[in-house]
Amino acid sequence: MVKFIHAADIHLDSPLRGLERYEGAPDLARSATRQALEKLVQLALEQAVDFVLLVGDLYDGDWRDYNTGLFFRRQMTRLQEAGIPVFMVRGNHDAASQIALRLSLPDNVREFSHEQPETVILENLGVALHGQGYAQRAVTENLARSYPPPVSGFVNIGLLHTALEGREGHEPYAPCTVDELVNKGYDYWALGHVHQREIVQKEPWIVYPGVIQGRHVREAGRKGCTLVALDHGRVVSVEHRDVDVLRWCRCQIDCAPAASLEGLLDLVRAEVRRELERAPGRPLALRFQLVGKTALDPVLRRGPDRVEAEIRAAVQEQLGDLGWVEKVQLQTSSPRKQAVQEHLPAGFLQSFFDALEHDPELVEAVQECFQELKAKVPGELFTEYTELNLEDPGAFRGLLREAQSLAELALSLKEEPDYED
């Protein structure tokens, strides 16, 4: 039995985004990627793996100083002392041209060339490794096309940092097709670049392990590496293993059942308990999306700061120092009231927004304005705040509902009940 760990996209010393602006944000926000790498190394030692593969973006760009490299070197020394070799390729964030500082690595670490594909034969294990790193950040050519044929009589593993045919939210670097990888004749493709774990195919195995530590709310859920076992020349198991030290959670709360603010907070508490069960022992960073048609909508919109503070208090009650609220998004709407005459303000608004949602000319006009705006501001803004990406029809409808709720609230002529217990 031969075992190895496949990891990628460690982004060492990349800070967690979204917590640093809040009072009481954890120190973990600055050290999480280091602690996750320590857990990965500990897993390799506990499992007594035969080797470790690191498939690109070990670093998040050039080091600010040598401390980043020294930390990585210390972790590799732990593996060296246990006789575990490490094989790595560079990706777009740690391409040869991106890292100006240089530091020698322990003898157990072997980096594949960034000039052409290389093959490393592990004779005693019956394994042949093939890989090529990035010379510069933007690699647009198909690297896989030049990878060598499989070595007969060995388990062949390819290391490749690639977007394949393209993955949403990721630059289309080192593009290639799944068929190309299949036809290469390898037994396992160890991929990197895509931050969400994905088993692309099982015959042969084509695997993205995802990041080892989520760094913002778009990287929510379990994060870690892949533990692979080989037996008699074939892959016999491929298992995800968690190594993240803080878990990001997107919590959608349907507010329709809540008859009061306290009822809404009960829903929040229940969701927090569920998330804690999914991530035992880990701090949680939570984003709450309040959705649904609810009579509470006017109350929530009149005092969004208070609602957010109450939710933060409820999370603190459940988790203490193990929980932080990254953001509360208010996406509720009022239940549709009985039809009102169109010449009245409320009736006009109702008809107006009903028409807007199905107006192709409006959609086209909004798209044109959005493209002009997008050309003037950093593109990362629309990646981080997906609700602003008006190329997404769902985001457009969400903003329309938000506008309608705010307009109806402003038009309200009488005091709404407080819905307090």
Tab-separated table of C-alpha atoms in Angstrom, residues 125-349:
chain	number	residue	atom	x	y	z
A	125	LEU	CA	7.116	2.907	-4.785
A	126	GLY	CA	6.348	2.070	-8.414
A	127	VAL	CA	5.259	5.668	-9.052
A	128	ALA	CA	6.104	8.120	-11.862
A	129	LEU	CA	5.382	11.820	-11.255
A	130	HIS	CA	5.042	14.286	-14.145
A	131	GLY	CA	4.797	18.052	-13.715
A	132	GLN	CA	5.633	21.574	-14.804
A	133	GLY	CA	5.360	24.836	-12.880
A	134	TYR	CA	4.565	28.370	-14.034
A	135	ALA	CA	7.358	30.619	-15.238
A	136	GLN	CA	5.124	33.699	-15.007
A	137	ARG	CA	1.754	34.515	-13.525
A	138	ALA	CA	-0.392	34.391	-16.664
A	139	VAL	CA	0.190	31.063	-18.398
A	140	THR	CA	-2.220	30.909	-21.324
A	141	GLU	CA	-0.718	27.981	-23.216
A	142	ASN	CA	-1.804	24.375	-22.800
A	143	LEU	CA	0.917	22.854	-20.600
A	144	ALA	CA	-0.682	19.403	-20.479
A	145	ARG	CA	-0.164	18.941	-24.208
A	146	SER	CA	3.612	18.641	-23.661
A	147	TYR	CA	3.466	16.233	-20.707
A	148	PRO	CA	5.283	12.976	-21.499
A	149	PRO	CA	3.570	9.623	-22.095
A	150	PRO	CA	3.048	7.370	-19.066
A	151	VAL	CA	5.914	5.211	-17.841
A	152	SER	CA	5.015	1.569	-18.377
A	153	GLY	CA	4.681	-0.544	-15.238
A	154	PHE	CA	4.313	2.469	-12.914
A	155	VAL	CA	1.399	4.381	-11.413
A	156	ASN	CA	1.544	7.661	-13.326
A	157	ILE	CA	0.537	10.888	-11.589
A	158	GLY	CA	0.350	14.305	-13.255
A	159	LEU	CA	0.738	17.560	-11.306
A	160	LEU	CA	-0.916	20.482	-13.079
A	161	HIS	CA	-2.126	23.931	-12.003
A	162	THR	CA	-4.966	24.570	-14.445
A	163	ALA	CA	-8.467	25.924	-14.937
A	164	LEU	CA	-9.240	23.045	-17.362
A	165	GLU	CA	-11.878	24.352	-19.785
A	166	GLY	CA	-12.608	27.175	-17.350
A	167	ARG	CA	-14.006	27.472	-13.835
A	168	GLU	CA	-16.134	30.350	-12.589
A	169	GLY	CA	-14.152	32.864	-10.552
A	170	HIS	CA	-10.765	31.568	-11.738
A	171	GLU	CA	-8.518	32.895	-14.482
A	172	PRO	CA	-8.343	30.505	-17.465
A	173	TYR	CA	-4.685	29.613	-16.947
A	174	ALA	CA	-2.998	26.560	-18.510
A	175	PRO	CA	-6.259	25.636	-20.283
A	176	CYS	CA	-6.857	22.053	-21.376
A	177	THR	CA	-9.751	19.636	-21.720
A	178	VAL	CA	-10.703	16.688	-19.558
A	179	ASP	CA	-10.401	14.457	-22.624
A	180	GLU	CA	-6.791	15.548	-23.081
A	181	LEU	CA	-5.974	14.513	-19.534
A	182	VAL	CA	-7.811	11.199	-19.907
A	183	ASN	CA	-6.059	10.410	-23.176
A	184	LYS	CA	-2.652	11.069	-21.641
A	185	GLY	CA	-2.983	7.647	-19.948
A	186	TYR	CA	-2.094	8.692	-16.389
A	187	ASP	CA	-3.751	7.075	-13.366
A	188	TYR	CA	-4.257	10.224	-11.282
A	189	TRP	CA	-4.237	13.928	-12.116
A	190	ALA	CA	-3.368	16.098	-9.123
A	191	LEU	CA	-4.756	19.507	-10.059
A	192	GLY	CA	-4.589	22.930	-8.439
A	193	HIS	CA	-5.961	26.452	-9.054
A	194	VAL	CA	-9.678	25.885	-8.336
A	195	HIS	CA	-10.436	26.651	-4.678
A	196	GLN	CA	-13.489	24.419	-4.345
A	197	ARG	CA	-12.874	20.684	-3.914
A	198	GLU	CA	-14.005	18.820	-7.026
A	199	ILE	CA	-13.650	15.273	-8.276
A	200	VAL	CA	-13.775	15.959	-11.998
A	201	GLN	CA	-13.604	12.299	-12.983
A	202	LYS	CA	-12.844	8.900	-11.452
A	203	GLU	CA	-11.510	6.912	-14.425
A	204	PRO	CA	-8.837	8.132	-14.348
A	205	TRP	CA	-8.987	10.208	-11.180
A	206	ILE	CA	-8.898	13.941	-11.907
A	207	VAL	CA	-9.069	15.862	-8.636
A	208	TYR	CA	-9.046	19.423	-7.323
A	209	PRO	CA	-8.451	19.244	-3.535
A	210	GLY	CA	-9.484	22.901	-3.037
A	211	VAL	CA	-7.847	25.318	-0.607
A	212	ILE	CA	-6.647	24.011	2.741
A	213	GLN	CA	-8.117	27.045	4.544
A	214	GLY	CA	-11.007	29.232	3.445
A	215	ARG	CA	-9.896	32.883	3.422
A	216	HIS	CA	-13.254	34.621	2.922
A	217	VAL	CA	-16.936	33.824	2.768
A	218	ARG	CA	-16.757	32.737	-0.888
A	219	GLU	CA	-14.609	29.838	0.359
A	220	ALA	CA	-17.205	28.554	2.815
A	221	GLY	CA	-17.534	24.971	4.003
A	222	ARG	CA	-15.035	22.170	4.662
A	223	LYS	CA	-11.481	22.786	3.430
A	224	GLY	CA	-8.458	20.542	3.414
A	225	CYS	CA	-6.475	18.095	1.318
A	226	THR	CA	-6.894	14.731	-0.397
A	227	LEU	CA	-5.454	11.489	0.979
A	228	VAL	CA	-4.872	8.914	-1.763
A	229	ALA	CA	-4.013	5.216	-1.444
A	230	LEU	CA	-2.493	3.028	-4.159
A	231	ASP	CA	-2.405	-0.758	-4.135
A	232	HIS	CA	-1.078	-3.183	-6.753
A	233	GLY	CA	-0.610	-0.410	-9.294
A	234	ARG	CA	-3.985	1.255	-9.041
A	235	VAL	CA	-5.800	3.950	-7.070
A	236	VAL	CA	-7.927	2.278	-4.383
A	237	SER	CA	-9.140	5.234	-2.294
A	238	VAL	CA	-9.413	9.021	-2.561
A	239	GLU	CA	-10.533	10.745	0.656
A	240	HIS	CA	-10.981	14.374	1.654
A	241	ARG	CA	-9.419	15.290	5.006
A	242	ASP	CA	-10.227	18.552	6.806
A	243	VAL	CA	-7.259	20.654	7.900
A	244	ASP	CA	-8.901	24.094	8.122
A	245	VAL	CA	-8.758	25.834	11.486
A	246	LEU	CA	-11.608	28.322	10.973
A	247	ARG	CA	-14.794	27.533	9.038
A	248	TRP	CA	-16.656	30.067	6.901
A	249	CYS	CA	-20.431	29.584	6.808
A	250	ARG	CA	-23.149	31.089	4.623
A	251	CYS	CA	-26.386	30.890	6.615
A	252	GLN	CA	-29.636	31.574	4.788
A	253	ILE	CA	-32.470	32.239	7.229
A	254	ASP	CA	-36.045	32.080	5.930
A	255	CYS	CA	-37.763	34.695	8.074
A	256	ALA	CA	-41.321	33.767	7.021
A	257	PRO	CA	-42.028	31.653	10.154
A	258	ALA	CA	-40.864	34.397	12.541
A	259	ALA	CA	-43.679	36.389	14.182
A	260	SER	CA	-41.307	38.607	16.177
A	261	LEU	CA	-37.695	39.680	16.338
A	262	GLU	CA	-37.118	37.124	19.110
A	263	GLY	CA	-38.604	34.463	16.825
A	264	LEU	CA	-36.104	35.450	14.155
A	265	LEU	CA	-33.257	35.186	16.661
A	266	ASP	CA	-34.431	31.674	17.576
A	267	LEU	CA	-34.022	30.721	13.906
A	268	VAL	CA	-30.538	32.212	13.957
A	269	ARG	CA	-29.566	30.271	17.093
A	270	ALA	CA	-30.799	26.998	15.586
A	271	GLU	CA	-28.778	27.580	12.411
A	272	VAL	CA	-25.635	28.378	14.423
A	273	ARG	CA	-26.004	25.112	16.348
A	274	ARG	CA	-26.260	23.196	13.060
A	275	GLU	CA	-23.115	24.854	11.712
A	276	LEU	CA	-21.245	24.066	14.919
A	277	GLU	CA	-22.160	20.386	14.561
A	278	ARG	CA	-20.700	20.405	11.041
A	279	ALA	CA	-17.410	21.960	12.207
A	280	PRO	CA	-16.725	20.600	15.709
A	281	GLY	CA	-14.040	22.444	17.636
A	282	ARG	CA	-13.514	25.145	15.024
A	283	PRO	CA	-14.243	28.861	15.262
A	284	LEU	CA	-16.976	29.942	12.834
A	285	ALA	CA	-17.143	33.042	10.644
A	286	LEU	CA	-20.775	33.457	9.622
A	287	ARG	CA	-22.585	35.439	6.965
A	288	PHE	CA	-26.351	35.605	7.453
A	289	GLN	CA	-28.737	36.147	4.559
A	290	LEU	CA	-32.208	37.020	5.817
A	291	VAL	CA	-34.701	36.051	3.118
A	292	GLY	CA	-38.387	35.322	2.626
A	293	LYS	CA	-41.671	37.194	2.690
A	294	THR	CA	-42.292	38.281	6.244
A	295	ALA	CA	-44.441	40.757	8.137
A	296	LEU	CA	-41.220	41.649	9.978
A	297	ASP	CA	-39.771	43.245	6.838
A	298	PRO	CA	-40.649	46.871	7.802
A	299	VAL	CA	-39.207	46.366	11.294
A	300	LEU	CA	-35.992	44.867	9.924
A	301	ARG	CA	-35.553	47.695	7.444
A	302	ARG	CA	-36.263	50.441	9.958
A	303	GLY	CA	-33.491	49.242	12.270
A	304	PRO	CA	-30.926	47.195	10.341
A	305	ASP	CA	-28.120	48.168	12.738
A	306	ARG	CA	-30.092	46.899	15.715
A	307	VAL	CA	-31.024	43.682	13.883
A	308	GLU	CA	-27.356	43.040	13.096
A	309	ALA	CA	-26.359	43.759	16.697
A	310	GLU	CA	-29.044	41.376	18.003
A	311	ILE	CA	-27.811	38.650	15.651
A	312	ARG	CA	-24.233	39.221	16.800
A	313	ALA	CA	-25.402	38.922	20.409
A	314	ALA	CA	-27.267	35.679	19.618
A	315	VAL	CA	-24.142	34.218	17.973
A	316	GLN	CA	-22.005	35.263	20.928
A	317	GLU	CA	-24.529	33.583	23.232
A	318	GLN	CA	-24.194	30.321	21.292
A	319	LEU	CA	-20.481	30.326	20.479
A	320	GLY	CA	-18.735	32.720	22.843
A	321	ASP	CA	-15.238	33.401	21.501
A	322	LEU	CA	-15.642	30.760	18.783
A	323	GLY	CA	-17.958	32.769	16.546
A	324	TRP	CA	-17.872	35.971	14.507
A	325	VAL	CA	-20.492	37.506	12.238
A	326	GLU	CA	-18.863	38.555	8.987
A	327	LYS	CA	-21.973	40.249	7.571
A	328	VAL	CA	-25.774	40.333	7.766
A	329	GLN	CA	-27.546	40.726	4.428
A	330	LEU	CA	-31.163	41.829	4.522
A	331	GLN	CA	-33.006	40.346	1.534
A	332	THR	CA	-36.521	40.003	2.912
A	333	SER	CA	-39.719	41.437	1.455
A	334	SER	CA	-43.189	42.141	2.780
A	335	PRO	CA	-45.972	39.658	2.024
A	336	ARG	CA	-47.964	40.720	-1.021
A	337	LYS	CA	-50.861	42.752	0.205
A	338	GLN	CA	-54.278	42.652	-1.403
A	339	ALA	CA	-54.353	44.410	-4.740
A	340	VAL	CA	-54.783	48.157	-4.413
A	341	GLN	CA	-55.990	50.643	-6.990
A	342	GLU	CA	-53.239	51.629	-9.378
A	343	HIS	CA	-53.868	55.364	-9.023
A	344	LEU	CA	-52.895	55.133	-5.339
A	345	PRO	CA	-49.159	55.297	-4.503
A	346	ALA	CA	-48.989	51.730	-3.165
A	347	GLY	CA	-50.843	50.400	-6.210
A	348	PHE	CA	-48.577	52.319	-8.563
A	349	LEU	CA	-45.470	50.887	-6.879
